[in-house]
Each structure stands twice: as C-alpha cells, then as structure tokens.
mmCIF file of C-alpha atoms in Angstrom:
data_model
loop_
_atom_site.group_PDB
_atom_site.id
_atom_site.type_symbol
_atom_site.label_atom_id
_atom_site.label_comp_id
_atom_site.label_asym_id
_atom_site.label_seq_id
_atom_site.Cartn_x
_atom_site.Cartn_y
_atom_site.Cartn_z
ATOM 1 C CA MET A 1 -19.586 16.819 9.740
ATOM 2 C CA THR A 2 -19.208 20.505 9.129
ATOM 3 C CA VAL A 3 -21.866 22.684 7.182
ATOM 4 C CA PHE A 4 -20.583 23.779 3.338
ATOM 5 C CA THR A 5 -20.137 27.624 3.989
ATOM 6 C CA PRO A 6 -19.378 29.151 0.531
ATOM 7 C CA ILE A 7 -20.722 32.900 1.117
ATOM 8 C CA THR A 8 -19.008 33.248 4.734
ATOM 9 C CA SER A 9 -15.655 31.605 3.679
ATOM 10 C CA LEU A 10 -15.206 33.918 0.581
ATOM 11 C CA LEU A 11 -16.123 36.998 2.684
ATOM 12 C CA GLY A 12 -13.365 35.505 5.539
ATOM 13 C CA GLY A 13 -11.007 35.093 3.115
ATOM 14 C CA ALA A 14 -11.266 38.316 1.239
ATOM 15 C CA LEU A 15 -10.418 39.713 4.785
ATOM 16 C CA ILE A 16 -7.677 37.704 4.942
ATOM 17 C CA GLY A 17 -6.633 39.188 1.458
ATOM 18 C CA LEU A 18 -6.999 42.891 3.072
ATOM 19 C CA ALA A 19 -5.061 42.355 6.282
ATOM 20 C CA ALA A 20 -2.168 41.009 3.564
ATOM 21 C CA VAL A 21 -2.829 44.168 1.543
ATOM 22 C CA ILE A 22 -2.870 46.546 4.388
ATOM 23 C CA LEU A 23 0.293 45.106 5.775
ATOM 24 C CA MET A 24 2.102 45.228 2.527
ATOM 25 C CA ALA A 25 1.159 49.032 2.046
ATOM 26 C CA MET A 26 1.868 49.861 5.421
ATOM 27 C CA HIS A 27 4.787 48.207 5.983
ATOM 28 C CA GLY A 28 5.923 46.284 2.860
ATOM 29 C CA ARG A 29 5.789 43.206 4.590
ATOM 30 C CA ILE A 30 4.315 39.751 3.701
ATOM 31 C CA ALA A 31 1.620 38.483 5.992
ATOM 32 C CA GLY A 32 3.103 34.840 6.680
ATOM 33 C CA ILE A 33 2.088 33.752 10.199
ATOM 34 C CA SER A 34 5.093 31.712 10.189
ATOM 35 C CA GLY A 35 7.666 34.534 9.684
ATOM 36 C CA ILE A 36 6.362 36.766 11.768
ATOM 37 C CA LEU A 37 5.800 34.528 14.518
ATOM 38 C CA SER A 38 9.637 33.419 13.837
ATOM 39 C CA GLY A 39 10.765 37.251 14.681
ATOM 40 C CA LEU A 40 9.140 37.114 17.862
ATOM 41 C CA LEU A 41 10.985 33.783 18.834
ATOM 42 C CA PRO A 42 14.875 34.297 20.394
ATOM 43 C CA PRO A 43 16.584 35.916 18.641
ATOM 44 C CA THR A 44 14.240 38.476 18.906
ATOM 45 C CA ALA A 45 14.071 40.564 15.105
ATOM 46 C CA ALA A 46 14.961 43.913 15.636
ATOM 47 C CA ASP A 47 11.477 45.090 14.187
ATOM 48 C CA TRP A 48 9.248 42.767 16.848
ATOM 49 C CA ALA A 49 7.203 45.892 17.862
ATOM 50 C CA TRP A 50 5.007 45.654 14.264
ATOM 51 C CA ARG A 51 5.084 41.788 14.622
ATOM 52 C CA ALA A 52 3.538 41.902 18.113
ATOM 53 C CA ALA A 53 0.956 44.127 17.269
ATOM 54 C CA PHE A 54 -0.102 41.933 14.210
ATOM 55 C CA ILE A 55 -0.426 38.726 16.450
ATOM 56 C CA ILE A 56 -2.039 40.824 19.419
ATOM 57 C CA GLY A 57 -4.915 41.921 16.695
ATOM 58 C CA ALA A 58 -4.983 38.266 15.070
ATOM 59 C CA ILE A 59 -5.537 36.671 18.662
ATOM 60 C CA ALA A 60 -8.177 39.986 19.716
ATOM 61 C CA ALA A 61 -10.482 39.798 16.840
ATOM 62 C CA PRO A 62 -12.144 36.247 17.386
ATOM 63 C CA ALA A 63 -12.355 37.110 21.139
ATOM 64 C CA LEU A 64 -14.240 40.637 20.337
ATOM 65 C CA ILE A 65 -16.213 39.189 17.861
ATOM 66 C CA VAL A 66 -17.607 36.580 20.404
ATOM 67 C CA ALA A 67 -17.780 39.155 23.091
ATOM 68 C CA VAL A 68 -20.324 41.133 20.774
ATOM 69 C CA ALA A 69 -21.978 38.580 18.789
ATOM 70 C CA GLY A 70 -21.870 35.613 21.469
ATOM 71 C CA ASN A 71 -19.835 32.334 21.486
ATOM 72 C CA THR A 72 -22.210 30.800 18.837
ATOM 73 C CA VAL A 73 -21.186 32.514 15.929
ATOM 74 C CA ILE A 74 -17.782 31.088 15.402
ATOM 75 C CA ALA A 75 -17.931 27.415 14.866
ATOM 76 C CA PHE A 76 -15.022 25.586 16.453
ATOM 77 C CA ASP A 77 -14.290 21.815 17.143
ATOM 78 C CA SER A 78 -11.186 20.141 17.681
ATOM 79 C CA PRO A 79 -11.412 16.121 16.975
ATOM 80 C CA VAL A 80 -7.571 15.716 17.711
ATOM 81 C CA PRO A 81 -6.466 14.142 21.107
ATOM 82 C CA ALA A 82 -3.776 16.526 22.675
ATOM 83 C CA PRO A 83 -0.862 14.417 22.275
ATOM 84 C CA TRP A 84 -1.725 14.363 18.526
ATOM 85 C CA LEU A 85 -1.707 18.208 18.617
ATOM 86 C CA VAL A 86 1.718 17.839 20.134
ATOM 87 C CA VAL A 87 2.705 16.059 17.417
ATOM 88 C CA GLY A 88 1.506 17.849 14.738
ATOM 89 C CA GLY A 89 2.354 21.268 16.345
ATOM 90 C CA VAL A 90 6.339 20.105 16.618
ATOM 91 C CA ILE A 91 5.784 18.837 13.063
ATOM 92 C CA VAL A 92 4.077 22.072 11.803
ATOM 93 C CA GLY A 93 6.975 24.364 13.685
ATOM 94 C CA VAL A 94 9.633 22.433 12.042
ATOM 95 C CA GLY A 95 8.363 22.193 8.192
ATOM 96 C CA ILE A 96 7.674 25.982 8.444
ATOM 97 C CA GLN A 97 10.650 26.860 9.539
ATOM 98 C CA PHE A 98 12.614 24.985 6.422
ATOM 99 C CA GLY A 99 9.968 25.817 4.014
ATOM 100 C CA SER A 100 10.038 29.274 4.723
ATOM 101 C CA GLY A 101 6.408 29.518 5.182
ATOM 102 C CA CYS A 102 3.120 28.409 5.750
ATOM 103 C CA THR A 103 -0.733 28.874 4.373
ATOM 104 C CA SER A 104 -0.870 32.613 4.628
ATOM 105 C CA GLY A 105 2.583 33.149 3.359
ATOM 106 C CA HIS A 106 3.153 30.581 0.790
ATOM 107 C CA GLY A 107 -0.419 29.728 -0.167
ATOM 108 C CA VAL A 108 -2.110 33.411 -0.048
ATOM 109 C CA CYS A 109 1.043 36.116 -0.389
ATOM 110 C CA GLY A 110 3.239 34.067 -2.323
ATOM 111 C CA MET A 111 0.450 32.918 -4.773
ATOM 112 C CA ALA A 112 -0.921 36.305 -5.389
ATOM 113 C CA ARG A 113 2.603 37.429 -6.524
ATOM 114 C CA LEU A 114 2.683 33.830 -8.539
ATOM 115 C CA SER A 115 5.976 33.079 -6.681
ATOM 116 C CA VAL A 116 7.527 29.801 -8.146
ATOM 117 C CA ARG A 117 8.410 28.788 -4.788
ATOM 118 C CA SER A 118 5.323 29.648 -3.472
ATOM 119 C CA ILE A 119 3.204 27.952 -5.651
ATOM 120 C CA ALA A 120 5.480 24.518 -5.459
ATOM 121 C CA ALA A 121 5.476 24.787 -1.698
ATOM 122 C CA THR A 122 1.684 25.064 -1.736
ATOM 123 C CA LEU A 123 1.079 22.238 -4.147
ATOM 124 C CA THR A 124 3.354 20.186 -2.048
ATOM 125 C CA PHE A 125 2.039 20.961 1.493
ATOM 126 C CA MET A 126 -1.846 20.792 0.210
ATOM 127 C CA ALA A 127 -0.797 17.214 -1.195
ATOM 128 C CA THR A 128 1.051 15.940 2.095
ATOM 129 C CA THR A 129 -2.415 17.021 4.169
ATOM 130 C CA THR A 130 -4.611 15.560 1.946
ATOM 131 C CA ILE A 131 -2.654 12.132 2.048
ATOM 132 C CA THR A 132 -2.086 12.566 5.907
ATOM 133 C CA VAL A 133 -6.054 13.001 6.389
ATOM 134 C CA PHE A 134 -6.692 10.185 4.634
ATOM 135 C CA VAL A 135 -4.507 7.693 6.153
ATOM 136 C CA ILE A 136 -5.136 8.809 9.526
ATOM 137 C CA ARG A 137 -9.095 8.750 8.791
ATOM 138 C CA HIS A 138 -9.411 5.860 6.230
ATOM 139 C CA GLY A 139 -6.511 4.119 6.799
ATOM 140 C CA LEU A 140 -5.999 4.311 10.667
ATOM 141 C CA GLY A 141 -9.799 5.060 11.410
ATOM 142 C CA GLY A 142 -8.622 7.795 13.633
ATOM 143 C CA PHE A 143 -9.654 11.520 14.062
ATOM 144 C CA MET B 1 2.339 54.834 16.857
ATOM 145 C CA ALA B 2 0.808 54.917 13.872
ATOM 146 C CA ARG B 3 2.922 51.879 12.745
ATOM 147 C CA VAL B 4 2.052 49.703 15.294
ATOM 148 C CA LEU B 5 -1.298 50.713 14.976
ATOM 149 C CA SER B 6 -1.384 50.089 11.249
ATOM 150 C CA ALA B 7 -0.324 46.495 12.246
ATOM 151 C CA LEU B 8 -2.977 46.116 15.287
ATOM 152 C CA ILE B 9 -5.469 46.699 12.630
ATOM 153 C CA ALA B 10 -3.803 44.181 10.158
ATOM 154 C CA GLY B 11 -3.867 41.639 12.477
ATOM 155 C CA LEU B 12 -7.407 42.501 13.755
ATOM 156 C CA VAL B 13 -8.752 42.193 10.207
ATOM 157 C CA PHE B 14 -6.825 38.829 9.633
ATOM 158 C CA GLY B 15 -7.770 37.178 12.626
ATOM 159 C CA ALA B 16 -11.374 38.270 11.784
ATOM 160 C CA GLY B 17 -11.103 36.797 8.203
ATOM 161 C CA ILE B 18 -9.982 33.544 10.018
ATOM 162 C CA ALA B 19 -12.732 33.664 12.132
ATOM 163 C CA ILE B 20 -15.455 34.420 9.781
ATOM 164 C CA SER B 21 -13.777 31.942 7.057
ATOM 165 C CA GLY B 22 -13.998 29.035 8.982
ATOM 166 C CA MET B 23 -10.089 28.566 8.787
ATOM 167 C CA ILE B 24 -10.452 28.925 12.956
ATOM 168 C CA ASN B 25 -11.878 25.583 13.034
ATOM 169 C CA PRO B 26 -9.904 22.494 12.648
ATOM 170 C CA ALA B 27 -12.692 20.040 12.083
ATOM 171 C CA LYS B 28 -13.533 22.549 9.046
ATOM 172 C CA VAL B 29 -10.039 22.232 7.912
ATOM 173 C CA LEU B 30 -9.635 18.646 8.446
ATOM 174 C CA ASN B 31 -13.019 18.149 6.759
ATOM 175 C CA PHE B 32 -11.565 20.160 3.342
ATOM 176 C CA PHE B 33 -8.801 17.274 2.767
ATOM 177 C CA ASP B 34 -11.052 14.830 3.566
ATOM 178 C CA PHE B 35 -12.218 14.015 0.090
ATOM 179 C CA ALA B 36 -13.006 10.372 0.636
ATOM 180 C CA GLY B 37 -14.997 11.002 3.531
ATOM 181 C CA SER B 38 -17.169 14.114 5.067
ATOM 182 C CA TRP B 39 -15.725 16.583 2.308
ATOM 183 C CA ASP B 40 -16.560 20.411 2.867
ATOM 184 C CA PRO B 41 -15.216 22.533 0.400
ATOM 185 C CA SER B 42 -15.357 25.681 1.914
ATOM 186 C CA LEU B 43 -11.783 26.447 2.261
ATOM 187 C CA ALA B 44 -11.846 26.753 -1.423
ATOM 188 C CA PHE B 45 -13.445 29.773 -1.148
ATOM 189 C CA VAL B 46 -11.533 31.139 1.795
ATOM 190 C CA MET B 47 -8.511 30.471 -0.846
ATOM 191 C CA GLY B 48 -10.329 32.164 -3.399
ATOM 192 C CA GLY B 49 -11.454 35.430 -1.676
ATOM 193 C CA ALA B 50 -7.857 35.980 -0.419
ATOM 194 C CA LEU B 51 -6.167 35.404 -3.616
ATOM 195 C CA ILE B 52 -8.389 37.719 -5.413
ATOM 196 C CA VAL B 53 -8.265 40.249 -3.007
ATOM 197 C CA THR B 54 -4.076 39.859 -2.391
ATOM 198 C CA ALA B 55 -3.323 39.744 -6.048
ATOM 199 C CA ALA B 56 -5.478 42.799 -6.856
ATOM 200 C CA GLY B 57 -4.251 44.897 -3.928
ATOM 201 C CA TYR B 58 -0.474 43.752 -4.561
ATOM 202 C CA ARG B 59 -0.887 44.999 -7.605
ATOM 203 C CA PHE B 60 -1.668 48.375 -6.827
ATOM 204 C CA VAL B 61 0.368 48.545 -3.741
ATOM 205 C CA LEU B 62 3.717 47.295 -5.041
ATOM 206 C CA GLN B 63 3.599 50.049 -7.796
ATOM 207 C CA GLN B 64 4.195 52.527 -5.441
ATOM 208 C CA PRO B 65 7.834 53.783 -4.894
ATOM 209 C CA LYS B 66 7.649 52.580 -1.183
ATOM 210 C CA PRO B 67 5.145 51.336 1.739
ATOM 211 C CA LEU B 68 3.734 54.255 4.631
ATOM 212 C CA PHE B 69 6.246 53.255 7.470
ATOM 213 C CA ASP B 70 8.996 51.633 5.777
ATOM 214 C CA LYS B 71 11.835 52.228 3.041
ATOM 215 C CA THR B 72 11.357 49.589 1.110
ATOM 216 C CA PHE B 73 8.960 46.411 0.386
ATOM 217 C CA HIS B 74 10.621 43.304 1.985
ATOM 218 C CA LEU B 75 9.772 40.810 -0.803
ATOM 219 C CA PRO B 76 11.397 37.178 -0.854
ATOM 220 C CA THR B 77 14.007 37.114 -3.736
ATOM 221 C CA LYS B 78 14.788 33.222 -3.735
ATOM 222 C CA ARG B 79 13.712 31.443 -6.951
ATOM 223 C CA ASP B 80 15.244 28.336 -6.960
ATOM 224 C CA LEU B 81 13.267 25.297 -5.810
ATOM 225 C CA ASP B 82 15.842 23.996 -3.109
ATOM 226 C CA LEU B 83 15.258 20.966 -0.893
ATOM 227 C CA PRO B 84 14.531 22.762 2.286
ATOM 228 C CA LEU B 85 11.582 24.579 0.685
ATOM 229 C CA LEU B 86 9.960 21.230 -0.778
ATOM 230 C CA ALA B 87 11.001 19.424 2.381
ATOM 231 C CA GLY B 88 10.012 21.866 4.649
ATOM 232 C CA ALA B 89 6.359 22.375 2.697
ATOM 233 C CA ALA B 90 5.709 18.831 2.692
ATOM 234 C CA VAL B 91 6.476 18.136 6.633
ATOM 235 C CA PHE B 92 4.439 21.233 7.257
ATOM 236 C CA GLY B 93 1.637 19.792 5.296
ATOM 237 C CA THR B 94 2.102 16.082 7.235
ATOM 238 C CA GLY B 95 1.862 18.473 10.531
ATOM 239 C CA TRP B 96 -1.179 20.107 9.537
ATOM 240 C CA GLY B 97 -3.204 16.672 8.583
ATOM 241 C CA ILE B 98 -2.138 15.485 11.692
ATOM 242 C CA ALA B 99 -3.501 18.554 13.462
ATOM 243 C CA GLY B 100 -6.208 20.253 11.580
ATOM 244 C CA PHE B 101 -4.316 23.710 12.862
ATOM 245 C CA CYS B 102 -2.453 25.913 10.504
ATOM 246 C CA PRO B 103 0.208 28.706 11.976
ATOM 247 C CA GLY B 104 -2.859 31.079 10.757
ATOM 248 C CA GLY B 105 -5.885 29.336 11.870
ATOM 249 C CA SER B 106 -4.281 28.657 15.427
ATOM 250 C CA ILE B 107 -3.329 31.820 16.623
ATOM 251 C CA PRO B 108 -6.909 33.645 15.964
ATOM 252 C CA ALA B 109 -8.245 30.359 17.782
ATOM 253 C CA LEU B 110 -6.253 31.519 21.057
ATOM 254 C CA GLY B 111 -8.709 34.241 21.008
ATOM 255 C CA LEU B 112 -11.319 31.832 21.449
ATOM 256 C CA GLY B 113 -9.774 30.543 24.885
ATOM 257 C CA GLU B 114 -9.600 27.191 23.495
ATOM 258 C CA ILE B 115 -7.062 24.951 24.822
ATOM 259 C CA SER B 116 -6.437 22.861 21.885
ATOM 260 C CA ALA B 117 -4.862 25.792 20.314
ATOM 261 C CA VAL B 118 -2.911 26.951 23.279
ATOM 262 C CA ILE B 119 -1.616 23.240 23.329
ATOM 263 C CA PHE B 120 -1.012 22.891 19.359
ATOM 264 C CA VAL B 121 0.395 26.864 19.502
ATOM 265 C CA ALA B 122 3.030 26.138 22.111
ATOM 266 C CA ALA B 123 4.054 22.808 20.226
ATOM 267 C CA MET B 124 4.778 24.851 17.147
ATOM 268 C CA LEU B 125 6.653 27.374 18.766
ATOM 269 C CA ALA B 126 8.931 24.446 20.134
ATOM 270 C CA GLY B 127 8.921 23.065 16.265
ATOM 271 C CA ILE B 128 10.367 26.270 15.314
ATOM 272 C CA VAL B 129 12.958 26.564 18.221
ATOM 273 C CA LEU B 130 14.157 22.705 17.265
ATOM 274 C CA ALA B 131 14.262 23.636 13.590
ATOM 275 C CA ARG B 132 16.671 26.802 14.153
ATOM 276 C CA LEU B 133 18.846 24.019 16.280
ATOM 277 C CA MET B 134 18.918 21.778 13.536
ATOM 278 C CA ARG B 135 20.165 24.318 10.895
ATOM 279 C CA LYS B 136 22.834 25.473 13.432
ATOM 280 C CA ALA B 137 23.694 22.190 13.585
ATOM 281 C CA PHE B 138 23.779 21.071 10.021
ATOM 282 C CA ALA B 139 25.577 24.576 8.947
ATOM 283 C CA PRO B 140 27.737 25.742 11.806
ATOM 284 C CA GLN B 141 29.667 27.836 9.751
ATOM 285 C CA THR B 142 26.839 29.614 7.654
ATOM 286 C CA SER B 143 23.846 31.967 9.167
ATOM 287 C CA ALA B 144 20.577 30.602 9.373
ATOM 288 C CA GLY B 145 18.698 33.575 8.083
ATOM 289 C CA LYS B 146 16.412 33.139 5.304
#
C-alpha cells in the first residue's frame, strides 16, 4: 500500500510543469527526459552541455532534499526484483527511442501543447502500462 | 555560463517535483496503475498539476519571439500517427509496468542512491543504444534522427 497524497502530488506536479516552462523559456526545448538523455549518448549531440546540466540538476535535487530534511521525507520502495528491472529498463529504452518520448515529453509537454501525436502516445502507453501491471499482479501473482 | 546554469535550475526544479510528487517511488507508480488492487490515484494529481502549469506557461512563453538562450523554439514538427510512435509508446508502457520506473522518475531516484534506480537506468541506456542499432539495421539509407 502507498498513501494517497493529493496535495504533495499536485504541488510536485506543478514543479514538474514549472521546470518544463523554464526550459522552454530559456532554451526553447521540450523537457522530455528521453530526448534529453538520448542526446547525451554517443553520438553525443552538439548541445550536450545544457542536457548534462539538466540531468545533473534532476539527480541533485532529491539528494539535496534528503540532506536538508532527512531521509524519511521522500518515500521510496522498489518492489521489483533486479532481473525484472533489467528487462523493464531495456524495454523502456527501446520504446522511448522508437516512440520519441516518455511520460515527461509526451505526457506533460506534448499534451500541454495539445499535440495529437503526444496525446495518442500517452493514451497508448498508459493503456499498456495498466495491462502489464494487471497481468503481473493479478495474472501471474507477481510484484 | 548563464545558459548552463538555467538548465541546471530547470533540472533541480524537475527533480524536486518528481521527488515531492511521488513519481520517484516505483511502488506508488505501480499502485496508480493497479485499478483492480491497491489503487493509489495520486499520480493523476501529478499529471494534473504538471499539465495546468505547463499549458499556462507555454501559452505565454511560445508567444515570445524566441527563447532567451537560443535563436528559436525547438518544437516537434511531425503530425502523423505513424507505427514507430504508437508501437514505441506501447513498448514503453510495457516496460514501465514491469519496472515501475519511467525515465523521468528513474533519473532523480539516482540521487537517492537507490541501487534499483542504477540498475534500471543502466538497462534503459542500453535499450536506447539497442534501438538506435535496430533503426540503423532496418533503414541503412535513411538517417535515424528525429
């Protein structure tokens, strides 16, 4: 079980949106993690510097929160066994490369622009995620 | 310097949002999709908050002639619903449902020092490289750019 957190989830979501707006205002870029990461892998994009800075910031923020407020403020639990993290990770990597985006790029930035491609992609991945979780938890009795 | 610093700040705000919202927590993500079991609707609020701010902010920002540190806004120009988009999205969702991490959740989770995030991110980066090789193999004459 995880606790229903409407207030902090709404607040955190608003910060995710704020980050997307800052990146668009400053760099004219979509705040999609798959696209930003993709440009950091070889052959590295010419504009790797802002991409690296964004990723470093995204990693540093939770570390800073824990350093200031203690390690109980951010709930974290990964119920998935390591081999399945590898399987899921590879599948996610392949999917975001062919699908040109993930939850942040399509689900937030693209949907906010009312992009038809992003809306279709988001509906598609939300559907397959739901089916996958159902099959694993209620069909196979897994995590 | 200001260029890179502004991207760092955007990244910090993003990472804080992922952490505070609960998107960083695979158990919470998986519960959001578990309508038939221990459903936790929190992530609908994450999506709602993010969409409201992004839609409002973009409305203002995209009316400006250009971003502060670039000559132009880099917006996707494709309009058609092609197979790579939909199949890729379907594949991504399957992996998200298995691991409970999406790319945006997993990167900030590295900052918590969680080994599960390290394993997932390493596998995801391998998957991106694998997909690029697949694209090259399937379409040797055309560029794999987006």
